[in-house]
Amino acid sequence: MTSAPPESVDIPIYIPFPKALYNEIILRFDGAVDPTELITRQARHLLRCKAVPFSLPENLSPGWRLSLLQDLENRVAGHNWEEVFMLNGTKLLLPWRGHCHQARVYDTRIRASGWLFDTVRDWFIFITDADDKDEWKHIQLKRPNKDEDFCHAAQVRQQIVTEPRRIGDITNRSPD
């Protein structure tokens, strides 16, 4: 008598994988990395970050696609990152391991490198693979019509916590 395996057991499945990519992984890492382990780890990482691919409708011409993208960024919307509200178009910069990763607030989400993230934290984890680090110490912001250059997110957060709130701050955004 056979019984069905419990749902918590990982049963391997076969997924066709391009041999050239498999070989490239072996060569690039001098055989020190198992390609199957690498791909499994990357897939888990992607799911943990809740990233989704970003794309505009394909049936639009390039001019319309750019126009739609600009219209969405000019809307008075934004992303709430704890105490800090970032308007559409706010740029984020994350210097990490010799690279400067960039993202932008797009409607209510974070858009970076062809991906959309629900939160700044999700983008930070996607780049750093570090759940235990404080993203406020690493990320820099450049807010539209407010900052001339990038400033540290921790400083912006501290200013917002210490400043009295004014009702007109969000609505008094000048057009680009």
C-alpha atoms as one frame of an Amber mdcrd trajectory, in Angstrom:
protein
   0.000   0.000   0.000   1.461   3.322  -1.072   0.544   6.632   0.420   0.919
  10.099  -0.986   3.998  11.974   0.239   3.400  14.849   2.669   3.159  18.281
   1.042   6.207  19.591   2.914   8.575  17.132   1.200  10.543  18.617  -1.705
  10.255  16.171  -4.576  12.654  17.050  -7.396  11.182  17.638 -10.830  12.814
  17.803 -14.237  12.963  21.190 -15.917  14.635  21.475 -19.335  17.709  23.666
 -18.973  19.924  24.916 -21.827  23.168  22.946 -21.845  25.161  26.026 -22.954
  23.983  27.979 -19.881  24.730  25.030 -17.609  28.258  24.815 -19.045  28.728
  28.598 -18.762  27.878  28.474 -15.045  30.380  25.629 -14.530  33.103  27.540
 -16.394  32.429  30.943 -14.832  32.639  29.578 -11.279  35.417  27.053 -12.034
  33.143  24.170 -11.013  32.759  25.547  -7.472  29.016  26.162  -7.908  26.369
  23.583  -8.683  24.180  25.136 -11.430  21.048  23.476 -10.030  21.742  24.918
  -6.560  22.454  28.359  -8.041  19.187  28.437  -9.979  17.174  27.132  -7.019
  18.712  29.780  -4.744  18.030  32.549  -7.285  14.406  31.449  -7.733  13.833
  31.426  -3.953  15.478  34.841  -3.711  13.220  36.231  -6.449  10.106  34.895
  -4.723  11.201  36.257  -1.352  11.637  39.741  -2.835   8.164  39.674  -4.403
   9.518  41.119  -7.635   7.418  41.060 -10.779   8.593  41.830 -14.318   7.786
  45.366 -15.472   6.540  45.991 -18.975   4.236  48.430 -20.712   1.607  47.125
 -23.132   3.353  45.653 -26.171   0.787  46.849 -28.708   1.746  50.527 -28.251
   4.245  52.226 -30.508   7.501  53.331 -28.819   6.361  56.980 -28.754   3.094
  56.096 -27.033   4.892  53.798 -24.597   7.241  56.633 -23.577   4.310  59.033
 -23.297   2.378  56.584 -21.106   5.418  56.075 -18.893   5.894  59.838 -18.475
   2.175  60.365 -17.739   2.259  57.713 -15.022   5.356  59.264 -13.448   3.825
  62.776 -13.493   0.691  61.703 -11.619   0.506  62.871  -8.018   0.974  59.442
  -6.538   3.833  57.874  -4.761   5.170  55.297  -2.394   4.993  55.335   1.399
   8.253  54.114   2.907   7.413  54.111   6.588   7.553  57.821   7.593   8.748
  59.026   4.200   6.296  59.613   1.352   8.109  59.608  -1.987   6.341  61.159
  -4.960   6.354  59.572  -8.397   9.706  60.117 -10.037  11.699  59.972  -6.802
  15.036  58.359  -7.625  16.696  55.842  -5.334  20.385  55.004  -5.365  21.979
  52.021  -3.658  25.778  51.779  -3.768  26.483  48.093  -3.120  29.667  46.071
  -3.654  31.162  48.388  -6.231  27.951  48.996  -8.195  25.420  51.823  -8.037
  21.956  50.319  -8.349  19.179  52.742  -9.287  15.423  52.622  -8.922  12.526
  55.021  -9.304   9.128  55.419  -7.675   6.597  54.459 -10.293   2.965  55.012
  -9.310   2.905  53.300  -5.894   5.754  50.837  -6.464   9.500  50.749  -6.963
  10.755  50.154 -10.527  14.303  48.965 -11.112  16.060  47.051 -13.882  12.862
  45.817 -15.478  11.254  44.722 -12.189   8.516  46.164  -9.981   8.760  45.862
  -6.201   6.015  46.449  -3.641   8.383  48.040  -1.124  11.812  49.644  -0.930
  12.788  46.826   1.433  11.935  44.235  -1.246  14.200  46.050  -3.743  16.968
  46.315  -1.131  16.822  42.572  -0.376  16.740  41.787  -4.108  20.024  43.692
  -4.602  21.841  42.837  -1.374  20.366  39.449  -0.403  20.669  40.768   3.160
  17.605  40.451   5.393  19.512  41.650   8.449  20.739  45.038   7.164  19.073
  48.414   7.647  18.208  49.789   4.196  17.877  53.338   5.590  21.663  53.496
   6.098  22.477  52.470   2.527  19.871  54.009   0.219  20.016  57.584  -1.068
  17.061  59.587  -2.418  16.571  62.384  -4.907  13.033  63.766  -4.716  11.542
  65.654  -7.662  11.421  69.448  -7.219  12.925  69.134  -3.742  16.474  67.791
  -3.797  19.224  69.024  -6.098  21.333  65.957  -5.416  20.975  62.578  -3.732
  20.731  62.609   0.062  20.835  59.737   2.539  17.429  58.233   3.287  18.199
  58.164   7.012  18.673  61.971   6.964  15.399  62.506   5.110  13.628  60.237
   7.572  15.114  62.114  10.541  14.050  65.488   9.092  10.499  64.257   8.577
  10.276  62.891  12.111  11.504  66.172  13.643   9.654  68.616  11.335   6.046
  69.571  12.029   3.705  68.214   9.359   2.105  70.652   6.919  -1.015  69.749
   4.982   0.020  71.379   1.703   3.388  69.565   1.340   2.100  66.819  -0.953
  -0.385  68.863  -2.991   1.911  71.842  -3.703   4.051  69.979  -6.231   4.966
  72.168  -9.163   4.689  70.694 -12.684   7.930  69.546 -14.357
